[in-house]
Coordinates of C-alpha atoms in Angstrom, one line a residue:
Chain A
M51 CA 77.8 207.1 -181.4
R52 CA 79.8 207.8 -178.2
R53 CA 76.7 207.7 -176.4
L54 CA 76.4 203.9 -177.6
L55 CA 80.1 203.1 -176.8
A56 CA 79.7 204.2 -173.5
F57 CA 76.7 202.2 -173.1
L58 CA 78.2 199.0 -174.6
S59 CA 81.2 199.6 -171.6
L60 CA 79.0 200.0 -169.1
V61 CA 77.2 196.8 -169.9
A62 CA 80.4 195.3 -170.4
C63 CA 81.4 196.5 -166.9
A64 CA 78.4 195.2 -165.7
T65 CA 78.7 191.9 -167.2
V66 CA 82.2 191.4 -166.0
A67 CA 80.9 192.1 -162.5
H68 CA 78.0 189.7 -162.7
A69 CA 80.5 186.6 -163.8
Q70 CA 82.8 187.4 -160.9
H71 CA 79.9 187.4 -158.5
D72 CA 77.9 184.6 -160.2
M73 CA 78.8 182.4 -156.9
A74 CA 76.6 184.3 -155.1
G75 CA 73.3 183.3 -157.3
M76 CA 73.0 186.9 -157.9
T77 CA 70.4 186.5 -160.3
M78 CA 68.5 183.3 -161.8
G79 CA 69.9 185.1 -165.1
H80 CA 67.1 184.0 -167.4
G81 CA 67.3 187.3 -169.3
A82 CA 67.2 190.4 -167.7
P83 CA 66.6 190.7 -164.0
L84 CA 62.9 191.0 -163.5
G85 CA 62.7 192.0 -159.5
F86 CA 60.7 195.1 -159.1
D87 CA 58.1 196.6 -156.3
A88 CA 55.7 199.2 -156.6
A89 CA 53.7 201.7 -154.4
I90 CA 51.4 204.6 -154.9
D91 CA 51.7 207.2 -152.6
P92 CA 48.5 209.6 -151.3
A93 CA 48.8 211.8 -154.6
G94 CA 48.4 209.4 -156.9
H95 CA 52.0 209.2 -157.8
L96 CA 52.9 205.5 -158.4
W97 CA 56.5 204.7 -157.8
V98 CA 58.6 201.7 -159.1
V99 CA 61.9 200.3 -158.2
D100 CA 63.3 198.0 -160.1
T101 CA 66.8 197.4 -161.5
V102 CA 69.4 198.2 -164.6
G103 CA 72.7 196.5 -164.3
E104 CA 74.3 196.8 -160.9
H105 CA 72.0 200.1 -160.2
V106 CA 68.4 200.2 -158.3
R107 CA 66.5 202.2 -160.2
A108 CA 63.1 204.5 -158.8
R109 CA 60.8 206.0 -161.1
R110 CA 57.7 207.9 -160.5
S111 CA 54.8 207.5 -163.1
D112 CA 52.1 210.5 -162.8
D113 CA 49.8 208.5 -165.2
M114 CA 49.2 205.1 -163.3
G115 CA 52.4 203.3 -165.1
R116 CA 51.7 204.6 -168.9
T117 CA 55.2 207.1 -168.6
F118 CA 57.4 207.8 -166.2
A119 CA 57.8 211.6 -165.3
L120 CA 61.3 210.9 -163.2
S121 CA 63.7 208.2 -163.0
T122 CA 66.7 208.2 -160.5
I123 CA 69.3 205.9 -159.7
V124 CA 69.3 205.2 -156.2
N125 CA 72.9 203.6 -155.5
A126 CA 75.5 205.9 -157.9
N127 CA 78.2 203.3 -157.4
G128 CA 76.9 199.9 -159.0
E129 CA 77.4 196.9 -156.6
P130 CA 75.8 193.5 -156.9
L131 CA 72.0 193.1 -156.7
Y132 CA 69.7 190.3 -156.0
A133 CA 66.9 191.6 -158.2
E134 CA 64.7 188.5 -159.2
G135 CA 61.9 186.1 -157.7
E136 CA 61.5 186.6 -153.8
N137 CA 65.2 188.4 -153.5
R138 CA 64.2 192.1 -155.2
P139 CA 64.2 196.0 -154.4
K140 CA 61.6 197.0 -152.1
I141 CA 60.1 200.4 -151.7
A142 CA 58.2 202.1 -149.2
L143 CA 56.5 205.4 -148.1
G144 CA 57.2 207.6 -145.4
P145 CA 54.2 209.9 -144.2
K146 CA 56.3 213.3 -145.2
G147 CA 56.9 212.1 -148.8
E148 CA 59.9 210.1 -147.8
L149 CA 61.1 207.4 -150.4
Y150 CA 62.7 204.3 -148.1
V151 CA 64.7 201.5 -150.7
T152 CA 66.0 198.4 -149.3
W153 CA 67.6 195.6 -151.5
S154 CA 70.2 192.6 -151.1
Q155 CA 73.5 192.7 -152.1
P156 CA 75.3 189.2 -153.2
R157 CA 78.4 188.7 -151.7
K158 CA 81.2 186.3 -152.7
L159 CA 80.1 183.2 -151.7
P160 CA 76.9 181.2 -152.4
W161 CA 73.8 182.0 -150.5
T162 CA 75.6 185.4 -148.7
G163 CA 74.3 189.0 -148.7
F164 CA 74.0 192.0 -146.9
V165 CA 70.9 194.2 -146.7
R166 CA 71.4 197.6 -148.3
F167 CA 69.0 201.0 -147.3
S168 CA 68.8 204.2 -149.1
R169 CA 66.4 206.7 -148.7
S170 CA 65.2 210.2 -150.8
L171 CA 63.8 212.8 -148.5
D172 CA 63.5 215.0 -151.8
G173 CA 60.6 213.1 -153.5
G174 CA 63.0 210.8 -155.5
A175 CA 65.4 213.6 -157.0
H176 CA 68.1 212.2 -155.0
F177 CA 69.0 209.1 -152.8
D178 CA 71.3 208.9 -149.6
P179 CA 74.3 206.7 -150.3
P180 CA 73.1 203.1 -149.2
K181 CA 74.4 201.7 -146.3
T182 CA 74.2 198.4 -144.8
V183 CA 71.4 198.0 -142.3
H184 CA 72.9 194.9 -139.8
T185 CA 75.7 195.6 -137.7
D186 CA 76.6 192.0 -138.2
R187 CA 79.2 192.1 -141.2
A188 CA 80.2 188.3 -141.4
E189 CA 79.9 187.0 -145.1
I190 CA 77.4 184.9 -144.7
T191 CA 73.6 185.1 -145.3
H192 CA 71.7 188.4 -144.6
R193 CA 69.3 188.7 -147.6
F194 CA 65.5 188.4 -148.5
D195 CA 64.6 191.7 -147.1
S196 CA 61.1 193.0 -146.6
L197 CA 60.5 196.6 -146.0
A198 CA 57.4 198.4 -144.1
V199 CA 56.7 201.8 -142.4
D200 CA 54.2 201.6 -139.6
G201 CA 52.2 204.2 -138.2
K202 CA 54.6 206.5 -136.4
G203 CA 56.6 206.4 -139.9
D204 CA 59.1 204.2 -138.6
V205 CA 61.0 202.3 -140.8
L206 CA 61.6 198.6 -140.2
V207 CA 63.3 195.8 -142.2
A208 CA 63.2 192.4 -141.8
W209 CA 65.6 189.7 -143.6
I210 CA 66.8 186.2 -143.3
D211 CA 69.9 185.9 -141.3
K212 CA 72.1 183.0 -141.1
R213 CA 74.7 183.8 -138.4
D214 CA 72.7 181.3 -135.7
L215 CA 73.4 178.8 -137.9
E216 CA 76.9 179.7 -138.8
A217 CA 77.5 179.5 -135.1
A218 CA 75.8 176.3 -134.2
N219 CA 77.8 175.0 -137.5
A220 CA 81.2 176.5 -135.6
R221 CA 79.9 174.3 -132.2
K222 CA 79.0 171.0 -134.4
K223 CA 75.3 171.4 -133.4
P224 CA 72.5 170.9 -135.7
Y225 CA 70.0 173.7 -136.6
A226 CA 67.5 173.7 -139.1
G227 CA 67.2 176.3 -141.7
A228 CA 68.1 180.0 -141.0
A229 CA 66.7 182.7 -138.8
T230 CA 64.8 185.8 -139.3
Y231 CA 66.2 189.3 -137.7
Y232 CA 65.0 192.9 -138.1
S233 CA 66.1 196.2 -137.7
W234 CA 64.0 199.8 -137.7
S235 CA 64.4 203.3 -137.6
T236 CA 62.9 205.9 -135.5
D237 CA 64.6 208.8 -137.1
R238 CA 63.6 208.7 -141.3
G239 CA 66.2 205.9 -142.3
A240 CA 69.2 208.3 -140.9
T241 CA 70.0 205.3 -138.2
F242 CA 68.7 201.7 -137.3
A243 CA 68.6 200.1 -134.4
P244 CA 70.7 197.2 -133.4
E245 CA 69.0 194.2 -135.3
R246 CA 67.2 192.0 -133.5
K247 CA 66.0 188.0 -134.0
I248 CA 62.3 187.4 -135.1
A249 CA 62.7 183.7 -134.8
D250 CA 65.2 180.5 -135.1
Q251 CA 64.8 177.9 -137.6
S252 CA 62.9 179.7 -140.6
C253 CA 62.8 178.9 -144.1
E254 CA 66.1 180.2 -146.2
C255 CA 64.6 181.4 -149.2
C256 CA 60.9 182.8 -148.9
R257 CA 60.2 186.4 -148.4
I258 CA 58.9 187.9 -145.1
A259 CA 55.4 189.6 -145.6
L260 CA 55.2 192.8 -143.4
A261 CA 51.8 194.7 -142.8
R262 CA 50.5 197.3 -140.7
A263 CA 48.2 196.6 -138.0
P264 CA 45.2 199.3 -137.3
D265 CA 47.2 200.6 -134.0
G266 CA 50.2 201.4 -136.7
H267 CA 52.3 198.4 -135.3
I268 CA 53.9 196.0 -138.0
D269 CA 53.2 192.3 -138.2
A270 CA 55.5 189.8 -139.7
F271 CA 54.4 186.1 -141.4
F272 CA 57.1 184.2 -142.7
R273 CA 57.7 180.5 -143.4
A274 CA 59.2 178.8 -140.8
I275 CA 60.5 175.1 -139.7
Y276 CA 59.0 173.3 -137.0
D277 CA 59.9 169.8 -135.9
D278 CA 61.5 167.7 -138.7
N279 CA 61.4 170.2 -141.8
I280 CA 57.5 170.9 -141.5
R281 CA 57.5 174.4 -143.3
D282 CA 54.6 176.1 -142.2
H283 CA 54.5 179.9 -141.3
A284 CA 54.9 181.8 -138.3
F285 CA 53.4 185.3 -137.4
A286 CA 55.1 187.8 -135.1
A287 CA 54.5 191.6 -134.0
L288 CA 57.2 193.4 -134.2
P289 CA 58.1 195.7 -131.4
T290 CA 60.1 198.9 -132.1
D291 CA 60.4 199.7 -128.3
G292 CA 63.1 196.7 -127.7
S293 CA 61.3 194.3 -126.5
A294 CA 61.2 190.9 -127.8
P295 CA 58.6 189.7 -130.7
K296 CA 55.9 187.3 -129.8
V297 CA 56.4 184.6 -132.2
E298 CA 53.5 181.9 -132.9
R299 CA 53.0 179.5 -135.3
A300 CA 50.1 180.6 -137.9
T301 CA 49.6 177.9 -140.6
F302 CA 49.4 173.9 -140.2
T303 CA 49.5 172.6 -143.8
Q304 CA 52.4 170.1 -142.4
W305 CA 54.4 170.1 -145.6
H306 CA 57.4 168.6 -145.0
I307 CA 60.4 169.6 -147.4
E308 CA 64.1 169.6 -146.7
G309 CA 64.7 172.4 -149.3
C310 CA 64.0 175.6 -150.7
P311 CA 60.3 176.4 -151.6
H312 CA 61.3 179.9 -152.7
H313 CA 57.1 180.6 -152.4
G314 CA 56.9 183.1 -149.6
P315 CA 53.3 184.7 -148.1
S316 CA 51.9 187.9 -148.1
L317 CA 49.7 189.8 -145.4
A318 CA 47.2 192.4 -145.3
I319 CA 45.5 193.3 -142.4
D320 CA 42.3 195.1 -142.4
A321 CA 40.6 198.1 -140.3
R322 CA 38.8 195.0 -137.7
G323 CA 42.3 193.7 -137.7
T324 CA 41.3 190.4 -139.5
R325 CA 44.7 189.4 -140.2
H326 CA 44.2 188.4 -144.4
A327 CA 46.7 186.0 -145.5
V328 CA 47.9 184.0 -148.7
W329 CA 50.7 181.3 -148.0
F330 CA 52.1 178.5 -150.9
S331 CA 52.1 174.7 -149.6
A332 CA 52.7 171.4 -151.3
A333 CA 51.9 169.2 -148.4
D334 CA 51.1 165.8 -150.0
G335 CA 52.6 166.6 -153.3
K336 CA 49.6 169.3 -154.0
A337 CA 51.0 172.3 -154.9
T338 CA 48.2 175.0 -153.6
V339 CA 48.0 178.7 -153.0
W340 CA 45.9 179.0 -149.5
Y341 CA 43.9 181.9 -148.5
G342 CA 43.1 182.1 -144.5
Q343 CA 42.3 184.8 -141.8
L344 CA 45.5 183.8 -139.5
A345 CA 44.6 183.2 -135.4
P346 CA 48.5 182.7 -134.5
G347 CA 48.7 179.8 -132.0
K348 CA 45.5 178.0 -133.6
E349 CA 44.5 177.3 -137.2
P350 CA 43.6 180.2 -139.9
A351 CA 40.1 180.6 -140.2
R352 CA 38.3 180.8 -143.5
V353 CA 41.1 178.7 -145.0
L354 CA 40.4 178.2 -148.8
S355 CA 42.7 176.8 -151.6
L356 CA 42.7 179.1 -154.1
A357 CA 44.6 177.9 -156.6
G358 CA 46.5 174.8 -157.4
N359 CA 48.9 173.3 -160.2
G360 CA 50.9 176.1 -161.7
A361 CA 50.0 178.6 -159.5
S362 CA 52.5 180.8 -157.5
H363 CA 53.5 184.4 -156.0
A364 CA 50.4 185.2 -155.0
D365 CA 50.0 188.8 -153.8
L366 CA 46.8 189.9 -151.1
A367 CA 45.5 193.3 -150.5
V368 CA 42.3 194.2 -148.5
A369 CA 40.3 197.3 -148.2
G370 CA 37.1 197.3 -146.0
D371 CA 35.3 194.4 -147.2
H372 CA 37.2 193.7 -150.4
V373 CA 40.4 191.2 -150.4
W374 CA 42.1 190.9 -153.8
V375 CA 44.7 188.1 -154.1
A376 CA 46.9 188.1 -157.4
Y377 CA 49.0 185.4 -158.9
H378 CA 50.9 184.1 -161.1
Q379 CA 49.0 180.6 -163.3
M380 CA 51.8 178.7 -165.5
T381 CA 50.3 177.0 -168.2
A382 CA 51.7 174.9 -171.1
Q383 CA 50.9 178.2 -173.4
G384 CA 52.3 180.8 -170.9
L385 CA 52.2 182.7 -168.1
D386 CA 48.4 184.0 -166.8
L387 CA 48.1 186.9 -164.3
V388 CA 45.1 185.6 -162.3
L389 CA 42.8 187.6 -159.8
R390 CA 40.5 186.3 -157.3
E391 CA 38.3 188.6 -155.2
S392 CA 36.3 188.9 -152.3
N393 CA 33.5 191.3 -151.5
D394 CA 32.5 189.7 -148.3
G395 CA 35.5 190.5 -146.2
G396 CA 37.3 186.9 -147.7
A397 CA 34.3 184.9 -146.2
H398 CA 33.9 184.0 -150.0
F399 CA 35.6 184.3 -153.4
G400 CA 34.5 185.0 -156.8
E401 CA 36.0 182.1 -159.6
P402 CA 39.6 183.0 -160.9
R403 CA 39.8 185.6 -163.2
T404 CA 42.6 186.2 -166.2
L405 CA 43.6 189.8 -166.3
A406 CA 46.8 189.3 -168.6
H407 CA 49.1 187.1 -170.3
T408 CA 52.5 186.8 -171.7
D409 CA 54.3 184.2 -173.6
G410 CA 57.4 185.3 -171.5
P411 CA 59.0 186.1 -167.7
S412 CA 57.4 188.5 -165.3
G413 CA 58.4 189.7 -162.2
W414 CA 56.5 188.6 -159.0
P415 CA 52.7 190.3 -159.5
K416 CA 52.3 193.2 -156.7
L417 CA 49.0 194.5 -155.4
V418 CA 48.8 198.0 -155.3
L419 CA 45.8 200.3 -153.7
W420 CA 44.4 203.8 -154.7
D421 CA 41.0 205.2 -154.1
G422 CA 39.6 202.1 -153.3
R423 CA 40.9 200.0 -156.4
A424 CA 43.2 197.7 -156.4
F425 CA 45.7 197.2 -159.3
V426 CA 48.4 194.7 -160.0
A427 CA 51.7 195.9 -161.0
W428 CA 53.4 193.6 -163.4
N429 CA 56.2 193.9 -165.6
P430 CA 55.9 191.0 -168.3
G431 CA 59.7 190.9 -170.6
G432 CA 60.6 194.3 -168.4
T433 CA 58.0 196.3 -169.6
F434 CA 56.0 197.4 -166.7
R435 CA 52.5 197.7 -166.7
L436 CA 50.0 198.0 -164.1
V437 CA 46.9 196.2 -164.5
P438 CA 43.6 197.4 -163.5
T439 CA 41.6 194.7 -161.5
E440 CA 38.8 195.2 -163.3
A441 CA 40.1 194.1 -166.5
L442 CA 39.1 190.9 -168.2
L443 CA 41.1 189.6 -170.9
S444 CA 39.3 188.5 -173.5
S445 CA 40.5 185.7 -176.0
G446 CA 42.4 187.3 -179.0
S447 CA 43.1 190.7 -177.5
Q448 CA 46.0 189.5 -175.3
P449 CA 48.7 192.3 -174.9
Chain B
M255 CA 63.9 198.0 -175.3
K256 CA 64.7 195.7 -178.2
P257 CA 68.3 197.4 -179.1
F258 CA 69.0 197.3 -175.5
M259 CA 68.3 193.1 -175.8
F260 CA 70.4 193.1 -178.5
L261 CA 73.3 194.7 -177.2
L262 CA 73.1 192.9 -173.3
A263 CA 73.0 189.8 -175.9
A264 CA 76.0 191.3 -178.1
A265 CA 77.9 191.8 -174.8
A266 CA 77.0 188.3 -173.4
F267 CA 78.2 186.4 -176.5
A268 CA 81.8 188.6 -176.2
M269 CA 82.3 187.0 -173.0
P270 CA 84.9 184.1 -172.8
A271 CA 83.7 180.8 -173.6
F272 CA 82.1 178.9 -170.9
A273 CA 82.7 175.2 -170.0
T274 CA 81.5 172.8 -172.1
P275 CA 78.9 170.7 -169.8
P276 CA 75.7 171.2 -169.0
V277 CA 73.9 171.1 -172.3
A278 CA 71.2 173.4 -172.4
L279 CA 67.6 172.3 -172.1
T280 CA 64.6 173.7 -173.9
A281 CA 61.2 173.4 -174.0
A282 CA 61.7 171.1 -176.9
D283 CA 63.9 169.0 -175.2
V284 CA 61.5 168.2 -172.2
P285 CA 59.4 165.4 -173.8
A286 CA 62.8 163.6 -174.6
L287 CA 63.8 163.7 -170.9
L288 CA 60.4 162.6 -170.3
A289 CA 60.3 159.9 -172.2
P290 CA 60.4 156.3 -170.6
P291 CA 63.7 154.7 -170.6
S292 CA 64.0 151.2 -172.8
K293 CA 64.8 149.7 -169.2
G294 CA 65.5 150.3 -165.7
V295 CA 64.6 153.7 -164.3
R296 CA 65.4 157.6 -165.3
V297 CA 66.3 159.9 -162.0
I298 CA 65.8 163.3 -162.6
A299 CA 67.6 165.3 -160.1
L300 CA 66.7 169.1 -160.3
W301 CA 68.6 171.6 -158.6
A302 CA 69.2 175.3 -158.5
L303 CA 72.7 177.4 -157.4
D304 CA 70.6 178.9 -154.7
C305 CA 69.3 175.9 -152.7
A306 CA 71.0 174.9 -149.9
Y307 CA 70.1 171.3 -149.6
C308 CA 70.8 170.5 -153.3
E309 CA 74.2 169.5 -153.8
A310 CA 73.5 166.9 -151.0
N311 CA 70.8 165.6 -152.7
L312 CA 72.1 165.4 -155.7
S313 CA 75.1 163.3 -153.9
A314 CA 72.7 161.1 -152.4
L315 CA 71.5 160.1 -155.9
A316 CA 74.7 159.6 -157.5
D317 CA 75.7 157.5 -154.9
F318 CA 72.3 155.5 -155.3
R319 CA 73.1 154.8 -158.8
A320 CA 76.6 153.8 -158.1
G321 CA 75.2 150.4 -156.5
H322 CA 72.0 150.4 -159.2
P323 CA 73.3 150.0 -163.0
D324 CA 69.9 150.3 -163.9
V325 CA 69.4 154.0 -162.8
D326 CA 70.1 156.6 -165.1
L327 CA 70.5 159.5 -163.1
V328 CA 70.5 163.0 -165.3
I329 CA 71.0 166.1 -163.3
V330 CA 69.1 169.3 -164.5
A331 CA 69.9 172.6 -163.3
T332 CA 67.0 175.3 -162.9
D333 CA 69.5 177.9 -163.3
P334 CA 70.1 179.3 -167.0
V335 CA 72.6 177.5 -168.8
S336 CA 74.4 180.9 -169.5
Q337 CA 75.9 180.0 -165.8
A338 CA 77.5 176.7 -167.0
A339 CA 80.9 177.9 -165.8
T340 CA 79.3 178.6 -162.0
L341 CA 77.2 175.4 -162.3
D342 CA 80.1 172.9 -163.6
A343 CA 82.2 174.8 -160.6
R344 CA 79.7 173.6 -158.1
L345 CA 79.3 170.1 -159.5
K346 CA 82.8 169.5 -160.0
A347 CA 83.2 170.4 -156.3
A348 CA 80.5 167.8 -155.4
K349 CA 82.6 165.6 -157.6
L350 CA 79.1 165.3 -159.4
D351 CA 80.2 166.4 -163.2
A352 CA 81.1 163.0 -164.8
L353 CA 77.2 162.6 -164.7
P354 CA 75.0 164.0 -168.0
T355 CA 74.2 167.5 -166.6
R356 CA 71.2 169.9 -168.3
A357 CA 70.6 173.5 -167.4
Y358 CA 67.4 175.2 -168.4
A359 CA 67.6 177.2 -171.2
D360 CA 64.3 179.3 -171.8
A361 CA 63.2 182.9 -170.7
T362 CA 60.8 181.7 -168.1
P363 CA 62.1 179.2 -166.0
D364 CA 58.5 178.6 -164.8
R365 CA 57.2 177.3 -167.7
L366 CA 60.1 174.4 -167.9
N367 CA 59.4 173.9 -164.5
F368 CA 55.5 173.4 -165.4
L369 CA 56.3 171.2 -168.4
I370 CA 58.4 168.7 -166.5
D371 CA 55.9 168.1 -164.0
P372 CA 52.6 170.5 -163.5
A373 CA 52.2 169.7 -159.7
W374 CA 55.4 170.9 -159.0
G375 CA 56.0 174.5 -157.7
G376 CA 59.6 174.7 -158.5
E377 CA 60.9 174.0 -155.1
T378 CA 64.5 172.5 -155.0
P379 CA 66.0 169.8 -154.9
R380 CA 63.0 167.7 -156.7
T381 CA 63.6 164.3 -157.8
M382 CA 61.7 162.8 -160.6
I383 CA 61.8 159.0 -161.9
I384 CA 60.4 157.9 -164.6
R385 CA 60.2 153.8 -165.2
A386 CA 60.3 151.9 -168.2
D387 CA 56.4 151.1 -167.7
G388 CA 55.6 155.1 -168.1
T389 CA 55.0 155.3 -164.7
R390 CA 56.3 158.3 -163.1
R391 CA 56.9 159.4 -159.3
A392 CA 58.3 162.6 -157.7
A393 CA 59.5 164.3 -154.3
S394 CA 60.3 167.3 -153.3
G395 CA 63.4 168.3 -150.5
M396 CA 66.7 166.3 -149.9
L397 CA 65.9 162.6 -150.0
D398 CA 68.0 159.8 -147.8
S399 CA 69.4 156.3 -149.2
A400 CA 66.5 154.9 -148.0
H401 CA 63.8 157.5 -149.3
I402 CA 65.5 156.9 -152.6
A403 CA 64.9 153.5 -152.8
T404 CA 61.3 153.7 -151.7
L405 CA 60.9 155.8 -154.8
V406 CA 62.8 154.3 -157.1
R407 CA 61.6 150.6 -156.2

């Protein structure tokens, strides 16, 4: 009973805190927040981060997600968390077993946030107290964090930031959208370099895709604003030597929208340097998940419409000539987890294949690779699953 | 998991009562929302708390409606109806609370998006026009008065 009471008071506290921070639009609030991220370490341990109330939780599974052998609260002191959709906790693994975690913390006003970081250097037994990554502490948007580790083991964090918009507003100058910023750490997350801008006039609400290039550096791919609210995507290599990122337009769908798509792209780069990407566009009123091979400054190569109405939140992974794209396919009957697969480096894709189904909601799918195989991390109804991409959902055997 | 959900539900229930509007929109309510009006035009204005363009779009639609008595404007938040107090505060601040307002009441908001318009990717703001003859049109993004007039006519 005491445990129950303790739990109830915890829930009550979290609920009050939620109410206080509702103005921040902290979660979409349709039931428990479902945002999560997943990664597999070289030993085959699956790491999953998600949220429990005002806490980020990191868990390790030694049996590919069936059970969790370790569960550690990252932030001992609870704080408001963005925990859904494009705005969810992230995990990345360092070369020496480091665990790096980021999330966005809503502030009091709508759309505001701080990007938070914590690390574990003891295999997830403990996490350092979280810190704010950026030096700018204005009560404005710094959120939609993305996280990656480069080939040297340096940690990069990128996010959407409205300081330039605020400055323009103060001068009564027009400014479309937000900006993207990033910072990096060369000391395993002990300290971060002062942030620098990637690009002005990015979309305000779409995650930034980060991927490691064959030479080890990190590339970013994100929705940017061109001309009069054309929301296509930009590509930029992110240097960690203090030089300026080179930013080039990389998609040309010409989707015009003065609004919030909440559909970020995904990027994976193969050993030859081919930049495989997926992105969402609704140009001409046609909602489409596109695949293409980025050629920054020019139209992507091998552009292909992968999915249409009801498809969203595609993730992509590549190993050798094998390319996997997993996405959500909404139907009147519920939500399907669908895969499209290429065995020839993205030249051709097989037909869409439904891997799993849920009548309820799920966090966005995340592809993870292990031993040349791809799995989709998924959490329908808040129950984590690692779905093998070889799975085929037959009728009547819905999980 | 289930007892946990129950406890959460109990905790939510114990919270102070929310302001009355907006009214819950469930999957079962969608056909009535989309049914052609007996006369004139219904404009469904979809918005979200986490959308920096939405209140301006709602205001533009409300201004248009003020000059067009045959336009029935319904404001629908894709945020959950459990955030009614926050939604209402934002609508009041934008002087939009006198209009009929709804908010999503489904564990899977993407499903309601799909049922309302399968061609809609959930981007906001989204404006949907339903005419008495059953024809529909929709546009995403913030609309100006000229664009609204084109869409409605």
